[in-house]
Coordinates of C-alpha atoms in Angstrom, one line a residue:
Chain A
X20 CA -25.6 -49.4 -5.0
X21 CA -23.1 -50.7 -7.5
X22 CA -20.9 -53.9 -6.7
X23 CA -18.0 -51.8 -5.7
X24 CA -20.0 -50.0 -2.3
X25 CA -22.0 -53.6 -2.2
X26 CA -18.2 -54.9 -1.5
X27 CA -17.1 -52.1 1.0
X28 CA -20.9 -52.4 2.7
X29 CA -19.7 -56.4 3.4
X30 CA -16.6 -55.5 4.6
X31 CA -17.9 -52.8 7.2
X32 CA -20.4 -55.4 8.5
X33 CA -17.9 -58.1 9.1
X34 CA -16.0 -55.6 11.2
X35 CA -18.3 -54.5 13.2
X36 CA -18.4 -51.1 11.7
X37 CA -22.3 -50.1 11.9
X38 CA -21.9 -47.2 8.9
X39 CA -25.3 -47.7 6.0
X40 CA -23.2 -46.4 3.1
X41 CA -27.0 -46.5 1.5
X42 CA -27.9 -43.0 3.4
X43 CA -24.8 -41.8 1.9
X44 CA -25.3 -43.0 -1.5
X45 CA -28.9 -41.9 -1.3
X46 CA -28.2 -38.3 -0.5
X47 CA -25.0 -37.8 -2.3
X48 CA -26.8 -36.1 -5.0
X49 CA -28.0 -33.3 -2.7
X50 CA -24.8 -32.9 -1.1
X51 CA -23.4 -32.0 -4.6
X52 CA -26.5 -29.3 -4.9
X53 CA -25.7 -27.9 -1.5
X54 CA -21.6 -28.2 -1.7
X55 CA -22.2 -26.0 -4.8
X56 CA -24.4 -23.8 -2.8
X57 CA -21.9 -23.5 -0.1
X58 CA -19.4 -22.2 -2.7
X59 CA -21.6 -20.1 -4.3
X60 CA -22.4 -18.4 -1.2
X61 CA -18.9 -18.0 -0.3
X62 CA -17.6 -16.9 -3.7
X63 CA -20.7 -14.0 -3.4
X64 CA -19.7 -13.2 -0.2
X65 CA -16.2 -12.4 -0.1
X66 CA -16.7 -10.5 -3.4
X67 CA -19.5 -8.3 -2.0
X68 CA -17.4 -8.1 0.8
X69 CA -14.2 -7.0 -1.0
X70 CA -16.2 -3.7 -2.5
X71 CA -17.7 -2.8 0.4
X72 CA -14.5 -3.6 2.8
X73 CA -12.1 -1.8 0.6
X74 CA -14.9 1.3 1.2
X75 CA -14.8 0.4 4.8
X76 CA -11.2 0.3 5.0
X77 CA -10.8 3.5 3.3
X78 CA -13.2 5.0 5.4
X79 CA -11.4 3.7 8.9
X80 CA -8.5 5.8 7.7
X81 CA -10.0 9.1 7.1
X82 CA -8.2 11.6 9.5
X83 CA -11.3 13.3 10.2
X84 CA -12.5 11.2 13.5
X85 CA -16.6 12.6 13.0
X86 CA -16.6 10.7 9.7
X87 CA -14.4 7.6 10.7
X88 CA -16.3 6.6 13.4
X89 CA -19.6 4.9 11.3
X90 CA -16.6 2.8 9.9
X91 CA -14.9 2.1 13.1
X92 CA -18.1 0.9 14.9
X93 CA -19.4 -1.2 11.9
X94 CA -16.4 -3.5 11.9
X95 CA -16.7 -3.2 15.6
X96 CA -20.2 -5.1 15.4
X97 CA -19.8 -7.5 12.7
X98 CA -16.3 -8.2 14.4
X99 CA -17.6 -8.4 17.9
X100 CA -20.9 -10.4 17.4
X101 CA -21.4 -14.2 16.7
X102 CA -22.0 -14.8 13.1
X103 CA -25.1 -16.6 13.9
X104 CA -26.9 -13.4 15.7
X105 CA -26.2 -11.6 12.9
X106 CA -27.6 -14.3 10.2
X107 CA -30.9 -13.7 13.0
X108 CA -31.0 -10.6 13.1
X109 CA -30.5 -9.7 9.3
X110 CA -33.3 -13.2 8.2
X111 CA -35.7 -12.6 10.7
X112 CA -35.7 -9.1 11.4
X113 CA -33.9 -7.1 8.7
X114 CA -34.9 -8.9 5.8
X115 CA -38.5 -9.6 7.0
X116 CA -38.8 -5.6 7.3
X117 CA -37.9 -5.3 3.2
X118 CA -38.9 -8.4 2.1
X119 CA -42.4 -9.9 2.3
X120 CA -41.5 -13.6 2.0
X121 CA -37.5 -13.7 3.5
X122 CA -35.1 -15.8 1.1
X123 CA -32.9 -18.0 2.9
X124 CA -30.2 -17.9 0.3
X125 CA -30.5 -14.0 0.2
X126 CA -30.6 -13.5 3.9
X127 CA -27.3 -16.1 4.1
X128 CA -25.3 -14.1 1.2
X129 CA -26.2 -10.6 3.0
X130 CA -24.9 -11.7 6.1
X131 CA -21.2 -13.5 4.9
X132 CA -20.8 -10.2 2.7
X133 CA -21.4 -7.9 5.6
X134 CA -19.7 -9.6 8.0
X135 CA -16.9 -11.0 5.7
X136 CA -16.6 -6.6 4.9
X137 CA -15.6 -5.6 8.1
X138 CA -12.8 -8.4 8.0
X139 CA -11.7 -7.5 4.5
X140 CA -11.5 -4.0 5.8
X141 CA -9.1 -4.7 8.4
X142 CA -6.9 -6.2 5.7
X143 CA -7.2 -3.7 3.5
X144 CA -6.3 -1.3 5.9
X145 CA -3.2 -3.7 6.9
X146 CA -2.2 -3.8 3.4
X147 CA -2.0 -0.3 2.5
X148 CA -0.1 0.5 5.9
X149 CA 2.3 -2.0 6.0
X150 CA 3.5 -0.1 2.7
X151 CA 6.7 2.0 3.4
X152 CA 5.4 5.9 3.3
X153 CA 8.4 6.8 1.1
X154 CA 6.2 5.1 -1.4
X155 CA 3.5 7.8 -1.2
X156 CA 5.6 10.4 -0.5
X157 CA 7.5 9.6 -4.1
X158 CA 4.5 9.9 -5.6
X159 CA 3.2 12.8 -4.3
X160 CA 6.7 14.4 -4.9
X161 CA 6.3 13.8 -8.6
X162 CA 3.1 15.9 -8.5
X163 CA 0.1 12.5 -8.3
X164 CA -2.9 13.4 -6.3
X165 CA -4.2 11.6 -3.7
X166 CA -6.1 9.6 -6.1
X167 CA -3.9 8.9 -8.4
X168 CA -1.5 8.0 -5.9
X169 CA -4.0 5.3 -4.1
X170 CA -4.6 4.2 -8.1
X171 CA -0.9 3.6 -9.5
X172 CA 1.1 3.4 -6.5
X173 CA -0.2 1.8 -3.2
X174 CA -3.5 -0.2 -4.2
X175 CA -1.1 -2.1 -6.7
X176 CA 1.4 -3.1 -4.4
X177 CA -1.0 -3.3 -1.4
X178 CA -3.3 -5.7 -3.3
X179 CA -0.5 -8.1 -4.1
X180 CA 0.2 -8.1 0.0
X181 CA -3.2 -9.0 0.7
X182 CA -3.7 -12.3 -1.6
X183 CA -2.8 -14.8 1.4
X184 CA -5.0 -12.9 4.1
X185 CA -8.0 -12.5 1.5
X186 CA -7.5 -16.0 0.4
X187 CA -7.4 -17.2 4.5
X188 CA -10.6 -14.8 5.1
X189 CA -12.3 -17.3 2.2
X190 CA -11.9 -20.1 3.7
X191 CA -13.3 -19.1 6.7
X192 CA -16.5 -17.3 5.2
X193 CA -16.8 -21.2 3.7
X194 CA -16.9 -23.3 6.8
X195 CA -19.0 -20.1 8.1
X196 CA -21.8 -20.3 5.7
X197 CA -22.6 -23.6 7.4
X198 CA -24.8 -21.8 9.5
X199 CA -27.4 -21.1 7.0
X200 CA -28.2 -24.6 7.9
X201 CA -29.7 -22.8 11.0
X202 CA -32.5 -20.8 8.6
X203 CA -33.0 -23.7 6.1
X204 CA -30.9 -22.5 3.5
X205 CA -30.2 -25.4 1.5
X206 CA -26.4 -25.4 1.5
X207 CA -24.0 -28.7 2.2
X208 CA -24.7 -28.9 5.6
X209 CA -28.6 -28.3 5.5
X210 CA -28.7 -31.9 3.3
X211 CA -26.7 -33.2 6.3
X212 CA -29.3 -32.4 8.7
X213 CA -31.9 -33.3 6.2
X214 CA -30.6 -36.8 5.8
X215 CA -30.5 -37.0 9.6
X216 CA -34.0 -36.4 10.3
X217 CA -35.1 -38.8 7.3
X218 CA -33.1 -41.8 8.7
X219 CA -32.3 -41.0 12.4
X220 CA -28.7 -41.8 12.0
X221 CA -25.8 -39.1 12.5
X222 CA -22.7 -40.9 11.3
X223 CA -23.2 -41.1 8.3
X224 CA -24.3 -37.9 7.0
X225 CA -22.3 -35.9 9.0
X226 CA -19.2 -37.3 8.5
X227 CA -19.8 -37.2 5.0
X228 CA -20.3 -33.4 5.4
X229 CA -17.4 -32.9 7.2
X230 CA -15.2 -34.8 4.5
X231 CA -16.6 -32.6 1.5
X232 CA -15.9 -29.3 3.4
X233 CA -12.4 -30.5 3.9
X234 CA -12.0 -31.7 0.2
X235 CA -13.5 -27.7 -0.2
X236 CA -10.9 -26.0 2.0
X237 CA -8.0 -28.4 1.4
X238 CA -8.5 -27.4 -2.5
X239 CA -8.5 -23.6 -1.6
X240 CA -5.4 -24.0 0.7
X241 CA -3.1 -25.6 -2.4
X242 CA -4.7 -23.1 -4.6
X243 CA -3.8 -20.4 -2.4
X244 CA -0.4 -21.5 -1.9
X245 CA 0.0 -22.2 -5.2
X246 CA -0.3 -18.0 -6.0
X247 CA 1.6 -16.7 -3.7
X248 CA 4.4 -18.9 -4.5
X249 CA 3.6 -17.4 -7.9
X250 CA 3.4 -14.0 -6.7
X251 CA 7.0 -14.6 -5.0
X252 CA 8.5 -15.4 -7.9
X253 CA 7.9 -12.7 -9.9
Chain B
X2 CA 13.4 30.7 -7.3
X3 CA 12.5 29.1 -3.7
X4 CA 12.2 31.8 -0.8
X5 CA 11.5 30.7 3.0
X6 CA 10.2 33.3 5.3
X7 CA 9.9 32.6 9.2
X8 CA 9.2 28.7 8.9
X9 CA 8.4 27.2 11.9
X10 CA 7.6 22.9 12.3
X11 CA 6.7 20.9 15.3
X12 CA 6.4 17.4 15.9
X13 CA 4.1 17.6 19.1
X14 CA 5.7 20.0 21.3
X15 CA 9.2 19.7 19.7
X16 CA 9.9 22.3 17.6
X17 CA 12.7 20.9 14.2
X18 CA 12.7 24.4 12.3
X19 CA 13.1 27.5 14.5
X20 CA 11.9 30.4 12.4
X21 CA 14.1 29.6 9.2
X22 CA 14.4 32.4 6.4
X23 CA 16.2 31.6 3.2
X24 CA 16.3 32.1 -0.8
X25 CA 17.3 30.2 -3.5
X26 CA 18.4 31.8 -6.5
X27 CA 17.5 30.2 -10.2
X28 CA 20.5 28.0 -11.6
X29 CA 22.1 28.3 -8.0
X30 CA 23.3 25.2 -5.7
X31 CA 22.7 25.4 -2.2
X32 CA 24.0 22.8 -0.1
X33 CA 22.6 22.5 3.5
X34 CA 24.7 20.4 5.8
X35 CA 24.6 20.4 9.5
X36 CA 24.5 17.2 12.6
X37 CA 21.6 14.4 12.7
X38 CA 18.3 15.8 13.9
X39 CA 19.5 19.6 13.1
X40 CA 16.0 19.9 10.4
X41 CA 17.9 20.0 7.1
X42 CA 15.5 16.9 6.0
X43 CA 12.4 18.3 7.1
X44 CA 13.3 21.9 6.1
X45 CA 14.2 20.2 2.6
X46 CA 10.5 18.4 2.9
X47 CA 8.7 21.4 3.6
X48 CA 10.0 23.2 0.8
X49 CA 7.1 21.0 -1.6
X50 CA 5.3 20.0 1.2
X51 CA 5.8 16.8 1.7
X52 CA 6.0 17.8 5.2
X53 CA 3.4 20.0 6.4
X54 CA 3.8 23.5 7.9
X55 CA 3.6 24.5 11.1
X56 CA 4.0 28.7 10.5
X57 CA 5.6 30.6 7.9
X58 CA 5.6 30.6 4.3
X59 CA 7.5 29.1 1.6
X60 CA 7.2 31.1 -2.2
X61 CA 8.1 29.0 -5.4
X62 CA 8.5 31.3 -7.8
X63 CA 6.6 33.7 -5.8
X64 CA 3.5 31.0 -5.4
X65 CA 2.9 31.1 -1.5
X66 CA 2.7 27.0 -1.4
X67 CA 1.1 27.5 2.1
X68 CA -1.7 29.2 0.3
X69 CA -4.8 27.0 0.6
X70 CA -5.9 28.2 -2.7
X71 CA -2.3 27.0 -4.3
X72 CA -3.1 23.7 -6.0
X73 CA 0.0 21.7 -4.3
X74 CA 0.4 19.0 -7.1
X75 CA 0.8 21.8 -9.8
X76 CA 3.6 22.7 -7.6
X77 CA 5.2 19.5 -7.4
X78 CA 5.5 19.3 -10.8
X79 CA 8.2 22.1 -10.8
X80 CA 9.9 20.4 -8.0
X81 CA 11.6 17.3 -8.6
X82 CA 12.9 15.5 -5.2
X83 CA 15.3 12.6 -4.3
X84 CA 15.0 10.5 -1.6
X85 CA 17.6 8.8 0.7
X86 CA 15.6 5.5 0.5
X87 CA 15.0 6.2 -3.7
X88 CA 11.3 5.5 -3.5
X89 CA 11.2 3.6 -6.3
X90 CA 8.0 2.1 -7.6
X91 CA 8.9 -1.7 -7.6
X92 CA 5.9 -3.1 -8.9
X93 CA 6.9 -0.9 -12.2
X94 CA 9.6 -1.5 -14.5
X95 CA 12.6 1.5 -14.7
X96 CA 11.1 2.9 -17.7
X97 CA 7.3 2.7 -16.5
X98 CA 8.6 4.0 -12.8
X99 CA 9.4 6.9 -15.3
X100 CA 6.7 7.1 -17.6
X101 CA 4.0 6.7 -14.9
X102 CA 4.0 10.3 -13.8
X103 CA 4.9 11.7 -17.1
X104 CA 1.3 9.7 -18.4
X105 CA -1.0 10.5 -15.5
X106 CA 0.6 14.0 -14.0
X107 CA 1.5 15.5 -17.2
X108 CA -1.2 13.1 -19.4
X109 CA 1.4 13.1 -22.1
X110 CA 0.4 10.0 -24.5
X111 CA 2.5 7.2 -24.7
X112 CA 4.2 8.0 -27.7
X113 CA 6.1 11.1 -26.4
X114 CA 6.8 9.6 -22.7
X115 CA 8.5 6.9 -23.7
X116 CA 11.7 8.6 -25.7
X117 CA 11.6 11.5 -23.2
X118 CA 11.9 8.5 -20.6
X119 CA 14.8 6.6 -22.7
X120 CA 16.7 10.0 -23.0
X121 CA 16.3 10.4 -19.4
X122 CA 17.8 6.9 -19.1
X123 CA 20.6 7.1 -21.3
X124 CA 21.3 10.3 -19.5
X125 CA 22.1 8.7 -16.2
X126 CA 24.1 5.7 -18.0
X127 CA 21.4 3.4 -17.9
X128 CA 19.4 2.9 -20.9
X129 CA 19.9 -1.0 -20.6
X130 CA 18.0 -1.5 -17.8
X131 CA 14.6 0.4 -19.2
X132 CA 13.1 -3.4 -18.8
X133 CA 14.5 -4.0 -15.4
X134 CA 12.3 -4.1 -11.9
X135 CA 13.9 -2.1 -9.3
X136 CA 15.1 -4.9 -7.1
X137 CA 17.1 -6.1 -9.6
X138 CA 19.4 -3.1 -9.5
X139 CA 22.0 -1.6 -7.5
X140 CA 21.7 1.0 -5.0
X141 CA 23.5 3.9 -7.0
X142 CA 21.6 2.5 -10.0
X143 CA 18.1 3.0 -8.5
X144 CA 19.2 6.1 -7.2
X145 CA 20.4 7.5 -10.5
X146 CA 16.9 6.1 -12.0
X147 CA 15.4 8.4 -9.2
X148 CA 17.0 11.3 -10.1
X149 CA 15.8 10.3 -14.2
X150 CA 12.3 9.9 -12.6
X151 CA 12.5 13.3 -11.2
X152 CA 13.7 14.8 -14.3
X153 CA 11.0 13.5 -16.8
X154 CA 8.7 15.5 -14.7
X155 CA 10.9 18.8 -16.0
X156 CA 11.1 20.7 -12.9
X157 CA 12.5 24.1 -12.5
X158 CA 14.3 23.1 -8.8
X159 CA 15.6 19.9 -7.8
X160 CA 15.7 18.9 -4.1
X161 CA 18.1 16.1 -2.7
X162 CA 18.0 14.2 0.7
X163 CA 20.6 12.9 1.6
X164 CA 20.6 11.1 -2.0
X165 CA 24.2 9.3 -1.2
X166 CA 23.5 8.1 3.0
X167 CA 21.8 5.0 2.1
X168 CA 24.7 3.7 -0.3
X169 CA 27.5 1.5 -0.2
X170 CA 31.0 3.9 -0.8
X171 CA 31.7 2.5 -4.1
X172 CA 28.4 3.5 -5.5
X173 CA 28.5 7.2 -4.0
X174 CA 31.0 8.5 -7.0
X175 CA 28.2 7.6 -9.7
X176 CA 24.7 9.6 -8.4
X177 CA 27.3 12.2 -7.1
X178 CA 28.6 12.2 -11.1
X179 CA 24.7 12.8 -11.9
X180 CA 23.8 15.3 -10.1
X181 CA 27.6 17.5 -10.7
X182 CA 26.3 17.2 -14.2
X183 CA 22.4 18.5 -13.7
X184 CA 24.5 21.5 -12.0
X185 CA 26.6 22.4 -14.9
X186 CA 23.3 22.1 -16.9
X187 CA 22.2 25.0 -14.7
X188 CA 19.4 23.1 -12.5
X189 CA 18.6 24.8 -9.7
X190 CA 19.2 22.2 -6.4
X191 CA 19.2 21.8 -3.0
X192 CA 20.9 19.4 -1.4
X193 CA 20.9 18.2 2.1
X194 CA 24.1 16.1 2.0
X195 CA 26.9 14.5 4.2
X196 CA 29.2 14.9 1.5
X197 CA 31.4 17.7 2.0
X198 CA 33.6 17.2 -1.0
X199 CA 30.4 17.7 -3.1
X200 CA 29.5 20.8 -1.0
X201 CA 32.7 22.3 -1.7
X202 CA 33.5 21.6 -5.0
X203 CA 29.6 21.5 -6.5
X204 CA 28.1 24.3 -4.1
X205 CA 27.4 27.4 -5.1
X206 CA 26.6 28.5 -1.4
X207 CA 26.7 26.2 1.6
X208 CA 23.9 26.3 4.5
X209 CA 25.3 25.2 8.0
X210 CA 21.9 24.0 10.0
X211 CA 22.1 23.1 13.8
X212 CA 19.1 22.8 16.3
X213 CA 16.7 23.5 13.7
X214 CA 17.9 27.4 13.2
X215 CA 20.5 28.1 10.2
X216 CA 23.9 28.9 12.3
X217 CA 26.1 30.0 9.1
X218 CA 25.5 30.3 5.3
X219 CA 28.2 31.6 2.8
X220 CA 30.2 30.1 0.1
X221 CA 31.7 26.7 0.5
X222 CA 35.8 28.2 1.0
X223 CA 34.1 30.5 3.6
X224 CA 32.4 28.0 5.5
X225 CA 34.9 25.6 4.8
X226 CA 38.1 27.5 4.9
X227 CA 37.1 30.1 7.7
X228 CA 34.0 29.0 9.6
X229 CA 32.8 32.4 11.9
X230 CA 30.8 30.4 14.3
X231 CA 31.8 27.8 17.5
X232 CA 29.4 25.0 16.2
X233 CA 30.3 24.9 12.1
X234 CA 33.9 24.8 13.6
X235 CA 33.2 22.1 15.7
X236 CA 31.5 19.9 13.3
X237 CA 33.3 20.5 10.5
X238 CA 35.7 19.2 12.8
X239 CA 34.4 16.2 12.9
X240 CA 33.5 15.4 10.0
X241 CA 36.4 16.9 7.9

């Protein structure tokens, strides 16, 4: 510890305050690797999840109810069941059946992009119908096909709509991918628990935990306000 | 040019259009006027199918559009249409809201759209706001850029709804100015309007709609000077 913490250490202890900033200086380096972890996870996640929701979203708005409902019931699961069954379900059971020796990383990004899918689907969906229909109806008028008109008319305008929600659904996947501490993915919190069991003290480790996620998702919220104030000026 | 035979359209169980049969001659102007909720906007809408339909047929230049086998979009191409609300595309400039078809409909390349789109522009009095974005203009502007929208796809018919209801008074004279013009051009349009000073003066046939059947049709100092039935004296009475 350098005489800076060795000064703040003194002053704890004379009041009162039993918090070894030791532990914390000991495993800050593993906090870094896991914080990093934790967005890596997250930025994986809501990407895969943007693909495959805007597929989903599509999909929960064909007319034809025979081929809507597979979409319909898989946002119905992921949006019904706790996160954590489905990190269980798709480590130790899913992934277990493909895989013969289960990555915890894997397993943790599989699970935030499915689950973060059926959320991004819903916005997607809210995005594209919160569009006036004149919109599409201009466009077809003019002679576009569906595709076109999905291409160069709505999914432009829809997109620029869903920024804040997408941006909202991020931070959530972020404080969600905590739970791969559950399967021993080495993300931020994992380190926490690590530290824990090495020293026996909670303090310190966790609340060190907690204040990097908030220095994550306070970061994200500025950013996020930051473009769509952008977005509104244009 | 545009014929209707026996259209029928139902929202659920209520039926708008009531077994409507009608032509449109080439180069003619046929103005449909008639109460709130009488079908002239959806019988306008079905005529490129914007609004599906429920029986019938409606022949564009002798294509059945009802057809199945009729690619629709083709269609649409020869039938330019205005909307009350304009429709613009605001996340486009004016000249790219008229380009944009013109380049992925017609897959013109760039080079040709964008004069054709200026011309168009300059045309409706507003060549100096090719760089706008929509929200920046006026009602009767972004109607009139509309109507230039419309245009660059070169249709052979124009359809109007209500392309004056959603604008302040003082900007009415201008997208009515537009489209008197396009009539002396010799476009074929029709209009579904409220503005019976256009009908008369502009119309080359006037359409009287009520309850979703077609009461009277004749020429405007018929139907305006000596209306034959109860209801076009009525709401010509009111409205006159």
């Amino acid at each position: 510890m350098n005489d800076f913490l060795v000064l703040i250490q003194e002053m704890l202890d004379n009041l009162g305050i039993d918090f070894r900033l030791e532990i914390v200086v000991e495993y800050f380096p593993f906090f870094l690797k896991g914080a990093a972890l934790t967005v890596g996870v997250s930025l994986a996640g809501i990407f895969i999840g943007m693909v495959l929701g805007l597929f989903i979203g599509l999909g929960k708005m064909i007319k034809f109810w025979p081929l809507r409902l597979p979409f319909i019931w898989y946002i119905n699961f992921f949006r019904g069941t706790p996160l954590l069954v489905q990190l269980f379900l798709i480590h130790f059971a899913v992934m277990n059946l493909i895989l013969e020796q289960p990555n915890t990383i894997a397993s943790l990004v599989v699970t935030l992009s499915l689950n973060s899918a059926a959320y991004v689907a819903e916005i997607f969906r809210a995005g594209i119908k919160s569009l006036d229909k004149g919109q599409a109806e201009a466009a077809h008028s003019l002679g576009m096909n569906k595709f076109q008109v999905m291409r160069y008319v709505v999914l432009p305008q829809a997109f620029k709509r869903m920024i804040p929600p997408l941006g909202n659904e991020f931070i959530v996947l972020l404080k969600d991918s905590s739970l791969g501490a559950i399967i021993a993915a080495p993300e931020l919190l994992y380190w926490g628990r690590a530290a824990v069991g090495q020293h026996y003290r909670v303090w310190e480790p966790y609340l060190t935990v907690a204040f990097i996620y908030l220095i994550l998702t306070l970061s994200l919220t500025y950013l996020l306000n930051y473009i769509e104030r952008r977005l509104d000026t244009e | 040019m545009i014929s209707v035979k026996n259209l029928r359209k139902s929202f659920g169980s209520l039926e708008v259009l009531k077994d409507i049969s009608l032509e449109v001659q080439a180069q003619e102007v046929v103005v449909v006027i008639g109460p709130s909720g009488s079908g002239k906007s959806t019988l306008l809408r079905c005529m490129n199918l914007i609004e599906s339909i429920t029986d019938g047929h409606v022949y564009i230049e002798d294509v059945d559009i009802t057809d199945k086998k009729t690619d629709i979009n083709e269609v649409r191409t020869e039938v330019g249409m205005v909307f009350q609300q304009f429709n613009l595309f605001p996340h486009k400039t004016v000249l790219e809201n008229i380009t944009l078809p013109m380049l992925v409909v017609r897959k013109w390349n760039k080079r040709d759209a964008i004069p054709k789109a200026k011309a168009l522009l300059k045309k409706v009095g507003l060549e100096e706001k090719a760089d706008a974005f929509p929200d920046s203009l006026s009602g009767g502007q972004k109607q009139r850029v509309a109507i230039a929208r419309a245009l660059g796809m070169e249709p052979k018919v124009m359809l109007f709804d209500e392309p004056t209801s959603a604008l302040d008074p003082e900007m009415v004279g201008e997208v009515l100015e537009v489209m008197k013009q396009l009539a002396t051009e010799g476009m074929t349009m029709v209009v579904v309007t409220h503005e019976m000073g256009f009908a008369r003066e502009v119309g080359d046939r006037v359409i009287f709609m009520d309850e979703g059947i077609v009461v009277e049709e004749d020429k405007p100092e018929e139907i305006f000077g000596n209306p034959k039935h109860e209801r076009t004296k009525a709401f010509l009475s009111k409205v006159l």
